[in-house]
Short mmCIF file of C-alpha atoms and ligand atoms in Angstrom, two decimals:
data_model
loop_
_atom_site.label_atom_id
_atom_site.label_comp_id
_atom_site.label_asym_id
_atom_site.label_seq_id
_atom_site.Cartn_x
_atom_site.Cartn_y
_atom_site.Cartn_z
CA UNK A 1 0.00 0.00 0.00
CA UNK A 2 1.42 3.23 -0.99
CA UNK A 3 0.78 5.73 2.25
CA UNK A 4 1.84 9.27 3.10
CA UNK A 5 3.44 7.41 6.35
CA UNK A 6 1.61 6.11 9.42
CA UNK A 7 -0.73 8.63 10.69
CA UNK A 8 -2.15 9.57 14.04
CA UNK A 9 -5.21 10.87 15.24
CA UNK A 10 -5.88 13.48 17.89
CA UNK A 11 -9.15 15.25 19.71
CA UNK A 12 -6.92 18.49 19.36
CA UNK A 13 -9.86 20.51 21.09
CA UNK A 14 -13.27 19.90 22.52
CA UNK A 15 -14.56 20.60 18.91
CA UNK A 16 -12.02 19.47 16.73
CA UNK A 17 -10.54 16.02 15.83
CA UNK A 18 -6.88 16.48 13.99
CA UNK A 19 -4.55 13.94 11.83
CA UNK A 20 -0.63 14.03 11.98
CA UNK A 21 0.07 12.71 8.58
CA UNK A 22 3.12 13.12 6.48
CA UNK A 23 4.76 15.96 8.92
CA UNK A 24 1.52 17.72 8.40
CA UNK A 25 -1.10 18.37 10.94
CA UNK A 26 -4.85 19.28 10.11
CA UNK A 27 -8.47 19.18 11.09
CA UNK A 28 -10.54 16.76 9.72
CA UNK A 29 -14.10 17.96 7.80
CA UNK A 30 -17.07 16.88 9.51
CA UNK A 31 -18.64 15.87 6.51
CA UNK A 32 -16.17 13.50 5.68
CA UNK A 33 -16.51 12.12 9.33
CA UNK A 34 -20.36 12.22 9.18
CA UNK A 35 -20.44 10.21 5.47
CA UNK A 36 -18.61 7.53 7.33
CA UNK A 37 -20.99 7.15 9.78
CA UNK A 38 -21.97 3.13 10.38
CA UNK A 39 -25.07 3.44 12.17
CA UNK A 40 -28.24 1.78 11.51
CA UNK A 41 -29.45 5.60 10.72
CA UNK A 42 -26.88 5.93 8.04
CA UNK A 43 -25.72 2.73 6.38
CA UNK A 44 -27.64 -0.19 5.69
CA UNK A 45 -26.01 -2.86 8.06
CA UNK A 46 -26.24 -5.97 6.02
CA UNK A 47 -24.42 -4.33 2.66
CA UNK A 48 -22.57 -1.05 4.24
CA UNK A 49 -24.26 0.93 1.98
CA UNK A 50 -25.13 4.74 2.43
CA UNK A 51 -28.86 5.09 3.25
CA UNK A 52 -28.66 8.87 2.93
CA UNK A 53 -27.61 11.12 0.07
CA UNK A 54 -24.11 12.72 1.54
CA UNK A 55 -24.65 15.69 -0.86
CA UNK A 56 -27.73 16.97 1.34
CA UNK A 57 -25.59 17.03 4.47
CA UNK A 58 -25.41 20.89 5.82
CA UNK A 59 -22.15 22.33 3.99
CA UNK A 60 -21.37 24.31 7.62
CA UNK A 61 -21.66 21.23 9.70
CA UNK A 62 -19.55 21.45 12.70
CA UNK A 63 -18.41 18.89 15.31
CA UNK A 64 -20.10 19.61 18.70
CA UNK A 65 -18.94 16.93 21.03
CA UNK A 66 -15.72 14.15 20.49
CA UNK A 67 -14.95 11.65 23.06
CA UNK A 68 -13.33 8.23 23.31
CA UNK A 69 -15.74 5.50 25.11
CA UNK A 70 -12.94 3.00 24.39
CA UNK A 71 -9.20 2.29 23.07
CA UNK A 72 -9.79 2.76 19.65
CA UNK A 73 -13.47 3.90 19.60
CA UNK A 74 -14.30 7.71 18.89
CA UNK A 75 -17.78 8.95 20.00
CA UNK A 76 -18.97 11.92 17.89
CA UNK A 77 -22.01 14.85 17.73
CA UNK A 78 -22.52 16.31 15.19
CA UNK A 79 -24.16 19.76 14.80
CA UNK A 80 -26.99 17.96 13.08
CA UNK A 81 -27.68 16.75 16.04
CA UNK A 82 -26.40 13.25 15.30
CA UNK A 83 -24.29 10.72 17.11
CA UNK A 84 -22.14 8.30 15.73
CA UNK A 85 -19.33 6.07 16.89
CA UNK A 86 -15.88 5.19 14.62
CA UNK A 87 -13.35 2.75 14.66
CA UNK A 88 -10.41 4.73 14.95
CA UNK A 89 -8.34 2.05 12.39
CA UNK A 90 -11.26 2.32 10.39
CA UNK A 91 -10.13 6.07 9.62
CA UNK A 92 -6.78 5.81 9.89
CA UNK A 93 -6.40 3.23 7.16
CA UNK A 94 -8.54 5.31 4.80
CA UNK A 95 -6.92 8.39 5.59
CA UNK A 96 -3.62 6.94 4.92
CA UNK A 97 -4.21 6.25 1.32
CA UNK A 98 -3.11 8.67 -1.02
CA UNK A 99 -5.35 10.31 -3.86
CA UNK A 100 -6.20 7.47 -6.64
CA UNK A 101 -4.51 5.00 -4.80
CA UNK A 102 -5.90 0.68 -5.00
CA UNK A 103 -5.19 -0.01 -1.56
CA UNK A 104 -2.96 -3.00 -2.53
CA UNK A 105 0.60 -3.66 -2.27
CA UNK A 106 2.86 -0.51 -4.14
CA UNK A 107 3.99 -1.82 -7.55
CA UNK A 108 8.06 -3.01 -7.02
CA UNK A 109 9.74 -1.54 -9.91
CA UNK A 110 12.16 -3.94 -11.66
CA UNK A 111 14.45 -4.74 -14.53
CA UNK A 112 16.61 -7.40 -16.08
CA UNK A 113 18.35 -7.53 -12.98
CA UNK A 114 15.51 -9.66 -12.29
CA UNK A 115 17.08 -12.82 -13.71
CA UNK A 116 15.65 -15.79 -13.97
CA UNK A 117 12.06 -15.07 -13.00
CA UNK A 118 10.80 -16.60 -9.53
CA UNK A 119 8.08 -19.82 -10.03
CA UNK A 120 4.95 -20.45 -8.16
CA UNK A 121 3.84 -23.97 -8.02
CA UNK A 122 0.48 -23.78 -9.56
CA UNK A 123 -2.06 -26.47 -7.07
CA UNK A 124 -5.79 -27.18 -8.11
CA UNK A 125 -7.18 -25.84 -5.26
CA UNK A 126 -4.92 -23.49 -3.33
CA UNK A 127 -6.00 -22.83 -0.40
CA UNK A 128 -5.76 -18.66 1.65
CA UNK A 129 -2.30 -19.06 2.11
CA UNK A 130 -1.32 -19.73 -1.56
CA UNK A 131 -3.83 -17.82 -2.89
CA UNK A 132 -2.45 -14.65 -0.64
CA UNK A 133 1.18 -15.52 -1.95
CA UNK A 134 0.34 -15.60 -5.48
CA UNK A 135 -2.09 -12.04 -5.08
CA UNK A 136 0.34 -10.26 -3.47
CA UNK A 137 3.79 -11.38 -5.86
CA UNK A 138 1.69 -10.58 -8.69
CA UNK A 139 0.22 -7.16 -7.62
CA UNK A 140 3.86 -6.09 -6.64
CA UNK A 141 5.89 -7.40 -9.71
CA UNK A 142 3.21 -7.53 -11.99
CA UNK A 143 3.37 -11.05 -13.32
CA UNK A 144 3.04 -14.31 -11.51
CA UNK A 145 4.69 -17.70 -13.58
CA UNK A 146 3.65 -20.68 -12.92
CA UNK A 147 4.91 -23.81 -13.60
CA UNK A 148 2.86 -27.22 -13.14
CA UNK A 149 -0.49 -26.31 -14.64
CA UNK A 150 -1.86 -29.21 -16.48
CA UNK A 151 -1.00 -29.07 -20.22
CA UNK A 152 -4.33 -29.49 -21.47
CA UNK A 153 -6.91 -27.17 -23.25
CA UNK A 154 -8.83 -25.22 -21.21
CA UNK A 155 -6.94 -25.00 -18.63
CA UNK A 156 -6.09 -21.25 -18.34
CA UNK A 157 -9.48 -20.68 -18.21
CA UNK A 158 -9.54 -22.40 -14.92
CA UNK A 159 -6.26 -20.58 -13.93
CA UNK A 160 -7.88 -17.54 -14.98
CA UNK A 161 -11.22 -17.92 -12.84
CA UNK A 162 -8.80 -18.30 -9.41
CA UNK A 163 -8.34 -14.11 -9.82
CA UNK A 164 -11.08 -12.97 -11.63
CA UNK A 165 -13.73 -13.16 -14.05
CA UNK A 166 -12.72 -13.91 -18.08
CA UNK A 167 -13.06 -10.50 -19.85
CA UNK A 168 -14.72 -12.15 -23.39
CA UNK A 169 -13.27 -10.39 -26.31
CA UNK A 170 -13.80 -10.83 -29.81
CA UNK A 171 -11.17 -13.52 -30.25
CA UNK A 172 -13.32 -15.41 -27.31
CA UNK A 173 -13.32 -16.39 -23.94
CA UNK A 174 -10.05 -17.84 -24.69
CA UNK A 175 -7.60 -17.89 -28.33
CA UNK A 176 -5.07 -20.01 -29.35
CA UNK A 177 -1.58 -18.83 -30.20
CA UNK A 178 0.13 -20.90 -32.53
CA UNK A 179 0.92 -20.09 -35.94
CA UNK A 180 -1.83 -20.52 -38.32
CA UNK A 181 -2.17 -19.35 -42.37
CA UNK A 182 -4.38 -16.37 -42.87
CA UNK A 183 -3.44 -15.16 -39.57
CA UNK A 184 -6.46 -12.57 -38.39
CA UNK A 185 -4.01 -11.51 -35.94
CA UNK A 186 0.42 -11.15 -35.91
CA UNK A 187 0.30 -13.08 -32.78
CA UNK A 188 -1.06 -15.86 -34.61
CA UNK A 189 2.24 -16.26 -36.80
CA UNK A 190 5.65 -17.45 -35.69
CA UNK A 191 7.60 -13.89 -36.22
CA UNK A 192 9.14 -12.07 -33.71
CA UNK A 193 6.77 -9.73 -31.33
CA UNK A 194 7.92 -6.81 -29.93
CA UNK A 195 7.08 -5.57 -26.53
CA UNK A 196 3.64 -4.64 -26.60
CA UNK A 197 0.60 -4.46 -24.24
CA UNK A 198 -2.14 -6.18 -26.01
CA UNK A 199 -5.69 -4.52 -27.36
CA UNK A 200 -5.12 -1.30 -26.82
CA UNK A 201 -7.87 -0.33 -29.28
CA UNK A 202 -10.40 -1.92 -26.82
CA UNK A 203 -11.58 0.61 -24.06
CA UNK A 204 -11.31 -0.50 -20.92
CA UNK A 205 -7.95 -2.17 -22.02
CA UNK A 206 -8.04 -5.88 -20.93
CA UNK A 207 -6.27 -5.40 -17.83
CA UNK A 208 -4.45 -8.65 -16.86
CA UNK A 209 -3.60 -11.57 -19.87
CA UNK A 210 -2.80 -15.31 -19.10
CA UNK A 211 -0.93 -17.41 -21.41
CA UNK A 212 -0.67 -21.11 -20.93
CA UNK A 213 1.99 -22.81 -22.72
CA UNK A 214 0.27 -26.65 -24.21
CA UNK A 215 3.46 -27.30 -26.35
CA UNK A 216 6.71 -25.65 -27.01
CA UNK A 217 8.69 -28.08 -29.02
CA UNK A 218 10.53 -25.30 -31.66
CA UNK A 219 13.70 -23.45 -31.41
CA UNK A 220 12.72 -19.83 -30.50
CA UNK A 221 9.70 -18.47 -29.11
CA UNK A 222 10.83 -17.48 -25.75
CA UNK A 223 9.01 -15.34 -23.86
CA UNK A 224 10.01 -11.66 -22.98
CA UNK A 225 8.80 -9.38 -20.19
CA UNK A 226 9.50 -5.50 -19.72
CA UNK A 227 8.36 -3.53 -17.10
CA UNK A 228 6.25 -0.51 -18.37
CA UNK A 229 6.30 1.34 -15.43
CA UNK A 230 10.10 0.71 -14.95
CA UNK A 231 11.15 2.12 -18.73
CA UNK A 232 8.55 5.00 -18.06
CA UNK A 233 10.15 5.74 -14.60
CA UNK A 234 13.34 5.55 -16.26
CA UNK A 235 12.07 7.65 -19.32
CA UNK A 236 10.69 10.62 -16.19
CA UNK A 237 14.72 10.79 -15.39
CA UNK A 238 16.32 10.86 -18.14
CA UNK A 239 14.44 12.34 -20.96
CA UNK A 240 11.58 14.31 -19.01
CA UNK A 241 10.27 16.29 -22.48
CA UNK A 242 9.92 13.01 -23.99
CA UNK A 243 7.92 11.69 -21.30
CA UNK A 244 5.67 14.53 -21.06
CA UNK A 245 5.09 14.28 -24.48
CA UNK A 246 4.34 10.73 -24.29
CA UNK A 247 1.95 11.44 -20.99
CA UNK A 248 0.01 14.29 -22.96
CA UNK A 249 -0.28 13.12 -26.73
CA UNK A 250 -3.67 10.91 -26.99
CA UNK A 251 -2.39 8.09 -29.37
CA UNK A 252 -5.68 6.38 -31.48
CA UNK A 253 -5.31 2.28 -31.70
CA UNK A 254 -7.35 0.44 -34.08
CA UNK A 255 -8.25 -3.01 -34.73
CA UNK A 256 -9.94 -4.39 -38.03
CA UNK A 257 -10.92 -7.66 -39.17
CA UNK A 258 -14.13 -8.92 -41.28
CA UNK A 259 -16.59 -8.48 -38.42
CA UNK A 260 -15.26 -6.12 -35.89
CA UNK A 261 -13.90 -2.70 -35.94
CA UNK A 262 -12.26 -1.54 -32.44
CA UNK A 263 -11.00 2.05 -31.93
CA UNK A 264 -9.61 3.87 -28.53
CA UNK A 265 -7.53 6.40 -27.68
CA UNK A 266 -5.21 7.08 -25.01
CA UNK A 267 -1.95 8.53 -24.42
CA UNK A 268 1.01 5.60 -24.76
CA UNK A 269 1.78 6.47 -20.78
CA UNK A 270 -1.68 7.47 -19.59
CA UNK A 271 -1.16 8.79 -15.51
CA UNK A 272 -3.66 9.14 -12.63
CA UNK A 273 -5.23 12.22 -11.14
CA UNK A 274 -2.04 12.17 -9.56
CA UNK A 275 0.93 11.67 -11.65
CA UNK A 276 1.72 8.86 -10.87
CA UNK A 277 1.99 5.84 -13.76
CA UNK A 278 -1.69 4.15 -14.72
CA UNK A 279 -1.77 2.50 -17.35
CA UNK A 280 1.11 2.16 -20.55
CA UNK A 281 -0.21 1.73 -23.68
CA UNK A 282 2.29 0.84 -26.50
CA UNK A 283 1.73 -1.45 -29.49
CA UNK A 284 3.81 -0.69 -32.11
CA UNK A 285 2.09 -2.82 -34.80
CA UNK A 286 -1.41 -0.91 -33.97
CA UNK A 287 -0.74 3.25 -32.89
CA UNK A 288 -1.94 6.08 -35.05
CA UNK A 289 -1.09 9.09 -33.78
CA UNK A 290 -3.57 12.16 -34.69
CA UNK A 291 -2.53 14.71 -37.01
CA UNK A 292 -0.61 17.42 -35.37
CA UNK A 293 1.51 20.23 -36.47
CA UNK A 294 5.04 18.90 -37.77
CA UNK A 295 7.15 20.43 -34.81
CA UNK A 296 4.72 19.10 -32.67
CA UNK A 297 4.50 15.69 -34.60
CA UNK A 298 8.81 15.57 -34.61
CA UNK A 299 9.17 15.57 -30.73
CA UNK A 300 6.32 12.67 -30.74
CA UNK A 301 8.18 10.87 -33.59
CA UNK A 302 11.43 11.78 -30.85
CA UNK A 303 9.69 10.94 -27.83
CA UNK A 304 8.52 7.67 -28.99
CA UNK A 305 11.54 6.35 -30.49
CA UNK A 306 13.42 7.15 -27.22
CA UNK A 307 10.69 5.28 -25.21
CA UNK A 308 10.64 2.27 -27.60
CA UNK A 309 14.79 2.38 -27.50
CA UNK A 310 14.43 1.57 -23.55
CA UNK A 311 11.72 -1.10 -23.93
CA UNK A 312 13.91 -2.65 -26.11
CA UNK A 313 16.92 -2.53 -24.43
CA UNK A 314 18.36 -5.75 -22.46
CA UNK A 315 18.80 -3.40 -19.18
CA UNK A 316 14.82 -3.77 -18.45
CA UNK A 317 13.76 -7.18 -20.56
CA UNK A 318 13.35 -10.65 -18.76
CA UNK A 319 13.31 -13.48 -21.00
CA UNK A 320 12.70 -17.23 -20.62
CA UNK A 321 10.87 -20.17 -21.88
CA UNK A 322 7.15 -21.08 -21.32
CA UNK A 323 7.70 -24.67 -21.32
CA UNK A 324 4.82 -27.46 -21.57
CA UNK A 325 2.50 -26.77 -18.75
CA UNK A 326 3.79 -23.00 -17.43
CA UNK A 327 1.47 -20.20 -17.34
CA UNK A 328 2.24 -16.42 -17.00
CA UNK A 329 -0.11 -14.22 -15.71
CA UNK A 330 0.62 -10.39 -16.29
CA UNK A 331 -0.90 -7.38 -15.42
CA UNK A 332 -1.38 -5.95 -19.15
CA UNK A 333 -1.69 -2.26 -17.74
CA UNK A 334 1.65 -2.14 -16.17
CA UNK A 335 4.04 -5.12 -18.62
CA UNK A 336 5.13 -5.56 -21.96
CA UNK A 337 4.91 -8.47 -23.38
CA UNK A 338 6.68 -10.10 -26.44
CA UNK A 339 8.46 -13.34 -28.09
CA UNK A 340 11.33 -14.12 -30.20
CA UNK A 341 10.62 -15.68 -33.63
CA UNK A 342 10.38 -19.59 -34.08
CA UNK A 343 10.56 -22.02 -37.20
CA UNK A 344 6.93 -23.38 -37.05
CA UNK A 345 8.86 -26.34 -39.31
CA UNK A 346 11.34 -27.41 -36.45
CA UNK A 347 8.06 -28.49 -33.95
CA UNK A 348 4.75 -26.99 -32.78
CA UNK A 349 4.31 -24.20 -30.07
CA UNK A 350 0.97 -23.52 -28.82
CA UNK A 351 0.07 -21.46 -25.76
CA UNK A 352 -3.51 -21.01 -24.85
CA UNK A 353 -4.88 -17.20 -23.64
CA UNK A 354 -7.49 -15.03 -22.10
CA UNK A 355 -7.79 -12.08 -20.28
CA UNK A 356 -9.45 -11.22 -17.15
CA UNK A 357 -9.89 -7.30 -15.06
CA UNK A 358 -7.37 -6.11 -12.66
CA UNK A 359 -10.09 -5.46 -10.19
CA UNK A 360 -10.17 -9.22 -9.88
CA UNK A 361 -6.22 -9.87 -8.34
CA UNK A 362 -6.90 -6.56 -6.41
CA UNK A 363 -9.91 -7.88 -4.54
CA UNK A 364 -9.01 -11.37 -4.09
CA UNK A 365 -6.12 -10.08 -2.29
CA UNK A 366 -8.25 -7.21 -0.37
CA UNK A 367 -10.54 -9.97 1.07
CA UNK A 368 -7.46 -12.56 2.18
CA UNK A 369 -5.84 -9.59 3.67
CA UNK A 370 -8.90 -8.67 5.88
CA UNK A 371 -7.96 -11.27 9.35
CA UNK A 372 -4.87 -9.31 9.21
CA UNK A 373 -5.84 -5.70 10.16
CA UNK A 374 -4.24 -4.65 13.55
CA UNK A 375 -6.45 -2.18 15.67
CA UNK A 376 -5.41 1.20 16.00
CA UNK A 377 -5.48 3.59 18.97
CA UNK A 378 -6.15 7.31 19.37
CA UNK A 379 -3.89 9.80 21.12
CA UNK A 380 -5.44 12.66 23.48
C1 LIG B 1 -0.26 -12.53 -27.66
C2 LIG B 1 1.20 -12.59 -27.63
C3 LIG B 1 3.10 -13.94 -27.21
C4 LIG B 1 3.62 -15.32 -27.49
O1 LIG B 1 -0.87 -13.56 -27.94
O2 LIG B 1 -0.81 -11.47 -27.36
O3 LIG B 1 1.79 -11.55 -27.55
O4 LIG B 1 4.45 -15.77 -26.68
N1 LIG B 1 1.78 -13.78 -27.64
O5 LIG B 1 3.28 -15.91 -28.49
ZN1 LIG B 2 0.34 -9.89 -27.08
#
């Protein structure tokens, strides 16, 4: 979880209930106390939900009474004239999560320095403690591979249904890679693929892909990784104009085959309300950018070429085999993904895919992580 440190709550007057967060002290709004109200009055107890419309609350609501019944409990009057009591951990937590953020585990930047990339032991039926494990490795490095998943079709739909729900696209709950004639798709031949994140034409980008290796009996086809985030980081330091440029110019993707027609936009490193990396959207095969003025258009054509350069370059690419019955599971937001070029005509390779939301990982590791949460206390 990404914080802005541990923070700390006081009753800094009869009137007025304070957080210490970040080396900065300040008062907190009653409204955002009295929307977080869990009373019978406020929230419905069996779903948590709001039973009141927040935006009717009076905009000079003031605090009229604050008191602590017990270690960790606040007890609160509102000028309203309602009462309400808070789990001091309760606000705490929320209050130490920045602007935007998932509440999950921070992403761990990394490059080739990687190595050899760490294995899970894929089981049927994991039980909480594998299933935490796996979450919380793939939320930080954003991949998890497997090894040991049965080598038979279907399978990574059963992989895939562990962390989420299968996002159905027009190539179907799940597509074949292997190399076939009259290809409706480059991924579906056996030449080389660049880093890429995949479908950026579709909007919401799928958010996490699986790819479950059947057979991989040629010479070539290894698999390469690239952290997005990492090369964009790196991109921020070095070349800052170029990233701008990259983080402001909306880039149209497209997609075309005899029955579908899939267009989006976005810029190739899209960030969050508050600056920090969202999503990376780069696919060389697919990008169109819009028609700007030349000067404008040359430190694009600059910008990009620098940014491709570093996902290129060995310093931030992992690469390694998906052999018979290993899976990878990457969060197609944050990764690139490619593969070297095979000869189809020295044996067969055939991975099975699908794609499922990021929302899925995220929550599956949310709910694991809820026995965990240590009560918090107030200070006077
Ligand atoms: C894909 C893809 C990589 C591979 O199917 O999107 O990039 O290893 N495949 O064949
Ligand atoms: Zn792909």
């Amino acid at each position: 979880m990404s914080t802005h440190g541990i923070p700390k709550l006081t009753i800094s007057s009869p009137t007025e209930l304070s957080i210490d967060r970040g080396g900065q002290r300040f008062a907190i709004h009653p409204i955002w106390l009295r929307e977080r109200c869990q009373d019978p009055a406020s929230i419905d107890l069996a779903t948590g939900q709001r039973l009141h419309d927040p935006s009717g609350l009076d905009l000079d609501l003031r605090l009229v009474a604050l008191s602590e019944p017990a270690p960790g409990r606040l007890h609160v009057r509102f000028s309203d004239g309602h009462e309400a009591d808070f789990d001091c951990g309760a606000i705490l937590a929320e209050a130490a999560l920045a602007p935007g953020d998932h509440d999950c585990p921070a992403p761990q930047l990394w490059t080739s320095q990687l190595g050899d990339p760490p294995r899970a032991r894929w089981r049927g039926n994991p039980g909480n403690p594998d299933l935490a494990d796996w979450t919380e490795r793939f939320l930080r490095l954003g991949f998890i591979l497997f090894s040991g998943v049965p080598p038979e079709p279907r399978q990574v739909l059963k992989v895939a249904s562990t962390f989420g729900f299968t996002r159905d696209t027009n190539f179907g709950a799940m597509f074949d890679v292997r190399s076939t004639p009259n290809a409706i798709d480059l991924a579906y031949t056996s030449i080389p693929l660049d880093p890429h994140t995949d479908n950026p034409y579709r909007s919401p980008v799928p958010g996490v892909q699986l790819l479950h290796c059947l057979v991989n009996e040629t010479s070539g086809g290894l698999s390469t990784l690239v952290d997005g985030f990492a090369v964009a980081e790196a991109l921020r330091m070095r070349d800052p104009a170029a990233f701008e440029i990259l983080s402001r110019t909306p880039v149209r993707f497209r997609y075309r085959d005899a029955s579908t027609e899939l267009v989006a936009s976005a810029p190739p490193i899209e960030l969050d309300v508050a600056g920090r990396l969202r999503t990376i959207h780069f696919s060389p095969r697919l990008d169109f950018v819009p028609l700007l003025p030349p000067a404008d258009l040359s430190a694009y054509y600059r910008a990009r070429r620098e940014f491709d350069r570093l996902l290129c370059a060995p310093e931030f690419e992992i690469r390694f085999l998906l052999a018979r019955g290993d899976l990878v599971m990457f969060d197609n937001c944050r990764l690139l993904h490619g593969r070297t070029g095979f000869d189809p005509a020295r044996g067969m390779r055939h991975l099975q895919g699908c794609y499922i939301d990021i929302d899925g990982p995220r929550s599956l590791y949310r709910v694991l992580r809820r026995k965990h949460t240590a009560p918090a206390r107030i200070s006077a």
